[in-house]
Short mmCIF file of C-alpha atoms in Angstrom, two decimals:
data_model
loop_
_atom_site.label_atom_id
_atom_site.label_comp_id
_atom_site.label_asym_id
_atom_site.label_seq_id
_atom_site.Cartn_x
_atom_site.Cartn_y
_atom_site.Cartn_z
CA MET A 1094 -30.47 -30.04 -38.31
CA THR A 1095 -33.94 -31.74 -38.54
CA SER A 1096 -35.54 -28.86 -36.59
CA LEU A 1097 -34.02 -26.27 -38.94
CA GLN A 1098 -35.29 -28.14 -41.98
CA THR A 1099 -38.79 -28.33 -40.44
CA LEU A 1100 -38.79 -24.58 -39.79
CA LYS A 1101 -37.67 -23.87 -43.37
CA THR A 1102 -40.51 -26.09 -44.74
CA GLN A 1103 -43.08 -24.26 -42.56
CA VAL A 1104 -41.83 -20.87 -43.74
CA LYS A 1105 -42.15 -21.97 -47.37
CA LYS A 1106 -45.71 -23.12 -46.66
CA TYR A 1107 -46.62 -19.71 -45.16
CA ILE A 1108 -45.18 -17.87 -48.12
CA LEU A 1109 -47.17 -20.08 -50.53
CA ILE A 1110 -50.37 -19.54 -48.54
CA LEU A 1111 -49.87 -15.77 -48.51
CA VAL A 1112 -49.40 -15.79 -52.33
CA ILE A 1113 -52.60 -17.83 -52.80
CA VAL A 1114 -54.58 -15.50 -50.51
CA ALA A 1115 -53.31 -12.48 -52.40
CA LEU A 1116 -54.26 -14.00 -55.76
CA ASN A 1117 -57.68 -15.03 -54.48
CA THR A 1118 -58.27 -11.57 -53.09
CA LEU A 1119 -57.59 -10.03 -56.52
CA SER A 1120 -59.55 -12.68 -58.55
CA PRO A 1121 -63.07 -11.95 -57.13
CA THR A 1122 -62.60 -8.26 -57.87
CA GLN A 1123 -61.76 -8.91 -61.50
CA ALA A 1124 -64.67 -11.39 -61.82
CA GLU A 1125 -67.01 -8.82 -60.39
CA ASN A 1126 -65.94 -6.25 -62.98
CA THR A 1127 -66.54 -8.78 -65.81
CA ASN A 1128 -69.94 -10.04 -64.57
CA ASN A 1129 -71.23 -6.53 -64.00
CA LYS A 1130 -71.34 -6.10 -67.75
CA ASN A 1131 -73.53 -9.21 -68.30
CA LEU A 1132 -75.66 -9.45 -65.16
CA THR A 1133 -78.75 -7.40 -64.52
CA LEU A 1134 -78.95 -4.62 -61.93
CA ALA A 1135 -81.12 -6.85 -59.71
CA GLU A 1136 -78.35 -9.36 -59.15
CA THR A 1137 -76.21 -8.96 -55.98
CA PRO A 1138 -72.39 -8.85 -56.68
CA ILE A 1139 -70.01 -11.18 -54.78
CA THR A 1140 -67.75 -9.03 -52.53
CA LYS A 1141 -65.81 -11.73 -50.58
CA ALA A 1142 -64.32 -15.11 -51.38
CA LEU A 1143 -66.48 -17.88 -50.01
CA TYR A 1144 -63.49 -20.05 -49.13
CA LYS A 1145 -61.69 -17.48 -46.94
CA PRO A 1146 -62.63 -19.23 -43.62
CA PHE A 1147 -61.09 -22.45 -44.92
CA ILE A 1148 -57.79 -20.63 -45.55
CA GLU A 1149 -57.79 -19.15 -42.04
CA ARG A 1150 -58.50 -22.56 -40.60
CA TYR A 1151 -55.58 -23.98 -42.58
CA ILE A 1152 -53.25 -21.28 -41.24
CA LEU A 1153 -54.36 -21.89 -37.65
CA ASP A 1154 -53.83 -25.64 -38.04
CA ASP A 1155 -50.31 -25.02 -39.37
CA LEU A 1156 -49.56 -22.67 -36.47
CA LYS A 1157 -50.79 -25.27 -34.01
CA LEU A 1158 -48.65 -27.91 -35.70
CA LEU A 1159 -45.60 -25.60 -35.54
CA ARG A 1160 -46.18 -24.95 -31.81
CA GLN A 1161 -46.45 -28.67 -31.12
CA GLU A 1162 -43.22 -29.31 -33.02
CA GLN A 1163 -41.46 -26.58 -31.01
CA GLN A 1164 -42.68 -28.14 -27.76
CA GLN A 1165 -41.50 -31.53 -28.91
CA LEU A 1166 -38.13 -30.00 -29.83
CA ARG A 1167 -37.86 -28.51 -26.33
CA VAL A 1168 -38.69 -31.87 -24.74
CA ASP A 1169 -36.06 -33.59 -26.88
CA PHE A 1170 -33.46 -30.95 -25.93
CA VAL A 1171 -34.17 -31.29 -22.19
CA GLU A 1172 -33.98 -35.07 -22.48
CA LYS A 1173 -30.63 -34.89 -24.23
CA VAL A 1174 -29.24 -32.50 -21.58
CA ALA A 1175 -30.44 -34.77 -18.78
CA ASN A 1176 -28.86 -37.78 -20.47
CA ALA A 1177 -25.60 -35.89 -20.86
CA ARG A 1178 -25.59 -34.96 -17.17
CA LEU A 1179 -26.29 -38.54 -16.17
CA ASP A 1180 -23.45 -39.66 -18.40
CA VAL A 1181 -21.08 -37.19 -16.71
CA SER A 1182 -22.21 -38.35 -13.25
CA ASP A 1183 -21.64 -41.96 -14.21
CA ARG A 1184 -18.16 -41.13 -15.42
CA ALA A 1185 -17.37 -39.31 -12.20
CA LEU A 1186 -18.56 -42.24 -10.10
CA ARG A 1187 -16.55 -44.67 -12.20
CA TYR A 1188 -13.47 -42.45 -11.85
CA THR A 1189 -13.94 -42.26 -8.06
CA ALA A 1190 -14.37 -45.98 -7.78
CA ASP A 1191 -11.30 -46.62 -9.94
CA THR A 1192 -9.24 -44.14 -7.94
CA THR A 1193 -10.27 -45.71 -4.64
CA THR A 1194 -9.41 -49.15 -5.95
CA ASN A 1195 -6.01 -47.93 -7.12
CA ILE A 1196 -5.31 -46.38 -3.72
CA PHE A 1197 -6.08 -49.67 -2.00
CA TYR A 1198 -3.80 -51.44 -4.46
CA ILE A 1199 -1.01 -48.95 -3.72
CA ILE A 1200 -1.46 -49.43 0.04
CA THR A 1201 -1.37 -53.18 -0.36
CA ILE A 1202 1.74 -53.04 -2.50
CA ALA A 1203 3.45 -50.65 -0.05
CA ALA A 1204 2.64 -52.91 2.90
CA THR A 1205 4.01 -55.90 1.00
CA LEU A 1206 7.20 -54.04 0.18
CA LEU A 1207 7.62 -53.02 3.81
CA VAL A 1208 7.34 -56.64 4.88
CA LEU A 1209 9.81 -57.74 2.21
CA LEU A 1210 12.29 -55.03 3.20
CA GLY A 1211 12.45 -56.26 6.77
CA TRP A 1212 9.73 -54.46 8.70
CA ARG A 1213 8.25 -57.76 9.76
CA SER A 1214 5.58 -56.61 12.17
CA LEU A 1215 3.29 -53.73 12.95
CA GLN A 1216 5.30 -53.10 16.08
CA ASP A 1217 8.42 -52.39 14.04
CA VAL A 1218 6.44 -50.07 11.80
CA ARG A 1219 4.98 -48.24 14.80
CA ASP A 1220 8.39 -47.90 16.45
CA ASN A 1221 9.94 -46.51 13.29
CA ILE A 1222 7.03 -44.12 12.83
CA LYS A 1223 7.44 -42.91 16.42
CA THR A 1224 11.17 -42.41 15.94
CA ILE A 1225 10.79 -40.50 12.68
CA THR A 1226 7.90 -38.45 14.06
CA SER A 1227 9.81 -37.56 17.22
CA LYS A 1228 12.84 -36.50 15.19
CA GLN A 1229 10.76 -34.36 12.86
CA ILE A 1230 8.89 -32.77 15.78
CA SER A 1231 12.20 -32.06 17.51
CA ASP A 1232 13.65 -30.48 14.37
CA LEU A 1233 10.52 -28.38 13.83
CA THR A 1234 10.51 -27.32 17.49
CA LYS A 1235 14.14 -26.18 17.30
CA LYS A 1236 13.48 -24.40 14.03
CA TYR A 1237 10.48 -22.51 15.38
CA GLU A 1238 12.24 -21.77 18.66
CA LYS A 1239 15.05 -20.19 16.66
CA ARG A 1240 12.57 -18.16 14.62
CA LEU A 1241 10.70 -17.13 17.75
CA SER A 1242 13.96 -16.04 19.38
CA GLU A 1243 14.83 -13.95 16.31
CA ILE A 1244 11.35 -12.38 16.32
CA GLU A 1245 11.68 -11.59 20.03
CA ASP A 1246 15.10 -10.00 19.46
CA LYS A 1247 13.76 -7.90 16.61
CA ALA A 1248 10.73 -6.91 18.66
CA ARG A 1249 12.94 -5.94 21.60
CA VAL A 1250 15.24 -3.86 19.39
CA ARG A 1251 12.23 -2.24 17.75
CA SER A 1252 10.69 -1.48 21.14
CA GLU A 1253 13.93 0.07 22.33
CA GLN A 1254 14.09 2.17 19.16
CA ILE A 1255 10.52 3.33 19.68
CA ILE A 1256 11.16 4.17 23.33
CA SER A 1257 14.39 5.97 22.39
CA THR A 1258 12.60 7.93 19.69
CA GLN A 1259 9.80 8.87 22.06
CA GLN A 1260 12.38 9.98 24.61
CA ASP A 1261 14.22 12.03 21.99
CA ILE A 1262 10.97 13.71 20.99
CA ALA A 1263 10.15 14.45 24.63
CA ASN A 1264 13.67 15.82 25.20
CA THR A 1265 13.43 17.96 22.07
CA ASN A 1266 10.14 19.45 23.21
CA LEU A 1267 11.53 20.04 26.68
CA ILE A 1268 14.70 21.66 25.31
CA HIS A 1269 12.63 23.92 23.08
CA SER A 1270 10.55 25.06 26.04
CA LEU A 1271 13.74 25.68 28.07
CA TRP A 1272 15.18 27.85 25.28
CA VAL A 1273 11.94 29.82 25.22
CA ARG A 1274 12.17 30.30 28.99
CA SER A 1275 15.78 31.42 28.73
CA GLY A 1276 14.77 34.10 26.25
CA ILE A 1277 12.18 35.65 28.54
CA THR A 1278 14.00 35.20 31.87
CA LYS A 1279 15.54 38.37 33.33
CA SER A 1280 17.64 36.79 36.07
CA GLU A 1281 21.14 35.73 35.03
CA GLN A 1282 21.21 32.97 37.63
CA GLU A 1283 17.90 31.61 36.35
CA LYS A 1284 19.31 31.57 32.81
CA ILE A 1285 22.32 29.58 34.04
CA ASN A 1286 19.98 27.07 35.73
CA ILE A 1287 18.01 26.71 32.49
CA PHE A 1288 21.20 26.12 30.47
CA ASP A 1289 22.25 23.50 33.04
CA GLU A 1290 18.94 21.68 32.48
CA ILE A 1291 19.54 21.73 28.73
CA LEU A 1292 23.08 20.37 29.21
CA ASP A 1293 21.75 17.60 31.44
CA LEU A 1294 19.61 16.45 28.52
CA THR A 1295 22.25 17.07 25.82
CA PRO A 1296 25.73 17.39 27.34
CA ASP A 1297 27.37 18.21 23.99
CA ASP A 1298 25.03 21.05 23.07
CA ILE A 1299 27.64 23.65 22.02
CA GLU A 1300 25.00 26.37 21.68
CA ALA A 1301 23.91 25.91 25.30
CA LEU A 1302 27.57 25.91 26.40
CA THR A 1303 28.23 29.16 24.49
CA TYR A 1304 25.16 30.95 25.83
CA LYS A 1305 25.96 29.83 29.36
CA ALA A 1306 29.52 31.16 28.93
CA ASP A 1307 28.11 34.50 27.78
CA THR A 1308 25.81 34.64 30.84
CA LEU A 1309 28.73 33.83 33.16
CA LEU A 1310 30.62 36.81 31.74
CA ASP A 1311 27.70 39.02 32.74
CA ILE A 1312 28.13 37.93 36.38
CA ASP A 1313 31.95 38.22 36.18
CA GLU A 1314 32.61 34.47 36.18
CA ASP A 1315 35.30 34.98 33.51
CA THR A 1316 37.40 31.87 34.18
CA TRP A 1317 34.34 29.60 34.17
CA SER A 1318 33.17 31.24 30.95
CA LEU A 1319 36.57 30.59 29.33
CA SER A 1320 36.44 26.94 30.37
CA LEU A 1321 33.00 26.46 28.80
CA SER A 1322 34.16 28.16 25.59
CA ASN A 1323 37.15 25.82 25.36
CA ARG A 1324 34.84 22.84 25.88
CA ALA A 1325 32.53 24.03 23.09
CA ILE A 1326 35.51 24.39 20.71
CA GLU A 1327 36.68 20.87 21.58
CA ILE A 1328 33.25 19.54 20.60
CA ASN A 1329 33.06 21.54 17.34
CA ASP A 1330 36.06 23.57 16.19
CA LYS A 1331 34.01 25.08 13.32
CA TYR A 1332 31.54 26.90 15.57
CA ALA A 1333 32.31 30.62 15.21
CA LEU A 1334 30.38 31.82 18.27
CA ALA A 1335 32.51 29.61 20.54
CA TYR A 1336 35.68 31.46 19.37
CA TRP A 1337 33.86 34.77 19.73
CA GLN A 1338 32.81 33.94 23.29
CA ARG A 1339 36.33 32.79 24.17
CA ALA A 1340 37.67 36.07 22.77
CA CYS A 1341 35.29 37.95 25.09
CA ALA A 1342 36.46 35.95 28.11
CA LYS A 1343 40.16 36.41 27.26
CA ALA A 1344 39.62 40.14 26.71
CA LYS A 1345 38.19 40.46 30.23
CA LEU A 1346 41.01 38.36 31.65
CA GLY A 1347 43.64 40.59 29.99
CA GLN A 1348 44.79 38.08 27.36
CA HIS A 1349 44.43 40.66 24.61
CA ASP A 1350 46.58 39.11 21.84
CA ASP A 1351 44.87 35.74 22.25
CA ALA A 1352 41.50 37.47 22.21
CA VAL A 1353 42.32 39.18 18.89
CA ALA A 1354 43.44 35.83 17.45
CA ASP A 1355 40.09 34.26 18.42
CA ILE A 1356 38.22 37.21 16.87
CA LYS A 1357 40.02 36.58 13.57
CA LEU A 1358 39.09 32.89 13.72
CA ALA A 1359 35.46 33.74 14.41
CA ILE A 1360 35.33 36.21 11.49
CA ASP A 1361 36.99 33.70 9.16
CA LEU A 1362 34.29 31.14 10.03
CA THR A 1363 31.34 33.58 9.92
CA ASP A 1364 31.93 36.75 7.88
CA SER A 1365 28.81 38.45 9.27
CA LEU A 1366 30.54 38.87 12.66
CA LYS A 1367 32.64 41.73 11.24
CA ALA A 1368 29.73 44.09 11.84
CA GLU A 1369 29.61 43.13 15.53
CA VAL A 1370 33.27 43.74 16.40
CA MET A 1371 32.92 47.43 17.18
CA ASN A 1372 29.64 46.88 19.05
CA GLU A 1373 30.85 44.15 21.43
CA ILE A 1374 31.14 45.69 24.93
CA TYR A 1375 33.75 43.17 26.04
CA PHE A 1376 36.14 44.38 23.33
CA GLU A 1377 36.28 47.91 24.76
CA ASN A 1378 39.58 47.22 26.55
CA LEU A 1379 41.10 45.98 23.27
CA LYS A 1380 40.90 49.34 21.50
CA ASN A 1381 44.42 50.25 22.60
CA ASN A 1382 45.81 46.92 21.38
CA LYS A 1383 47.85 47.32 18.17
CA LYS A 1384 46.68 44.04 16.64
CA PHE A 1385 43.07 44.89 17.36
CA ARG A 1386 43.45 48.33 15.72
CA VAL A 1387 44.97 46.71 12.64
CA LEU A 1388 42.09 44.20 12.53
CA THR A 1389 39.39 46.87 12.88
CA GLY A 1390 41.16 49.01 10.27
CA LYS A 1391 41.03 46.20 7.77
CA ILE A 1392 37.38 45.65 8.58
CA GLU A 1393 36.56 49.35 8.05
CA ASN A 1394 38.49 49.47 4.76
CA ASN A 1395 36.63 46.43 3.46
#
């Protein structure tokens, strides 16, 4: 507050000085205009105030005084900050000393209580500490052993899942390549070998079973083909091509009525097979069958 009041006083002084300088600057000019009427032409007029240097000196002295007061204010501020920091440090040291003293008091009181409660010697204390420590270490060891065992089990299961997944991916890629080979292979026996490889990887692959049954019909292995078709139907009784393939095998084996029944089942499951009935070469010997003619008639009418 004292510094602010000092600054306000200095500002008032500067304003007063500026007013005086302005008035003095105007006064010589007016005096000159008045004297010019009375003085002779030989007299030299006064163009500047003679006391102007004294005013400048006064302003410079005030500026110097203001600078000195600002420096003193800065010194006072730094001194107060340093004193405040020293005060904080002293408080911290006193707090540390008091805390340390309290800790020693607590230790002393605890030791006294231990003696009063029956722990009469350091040996008893040490033995009890060993017993408690051993028990806690044992409990912690068992706890972490259990956790470690659980982590190992999870890691083993996860590893098995990863290995199984990798194997499934490898099998899928291999099966895909085998299907591609079967599509470009000309030899019927080679196709059968390829389908066997697929079935070794996936024994319940009904598509591989059906295609193998179709290939067996081409080499006149009709009974084997029928067996594979029955196996495919046992795995998935909603697979239309398995009934269709069994119908082909039964038609070649002379079981015409059963073949027609399987054709109906196949068409009921997949309606698009109606267009293939008249084009299937293994149904040629069914054209004289009454049930087959009725079935084809219905298909043509629809």
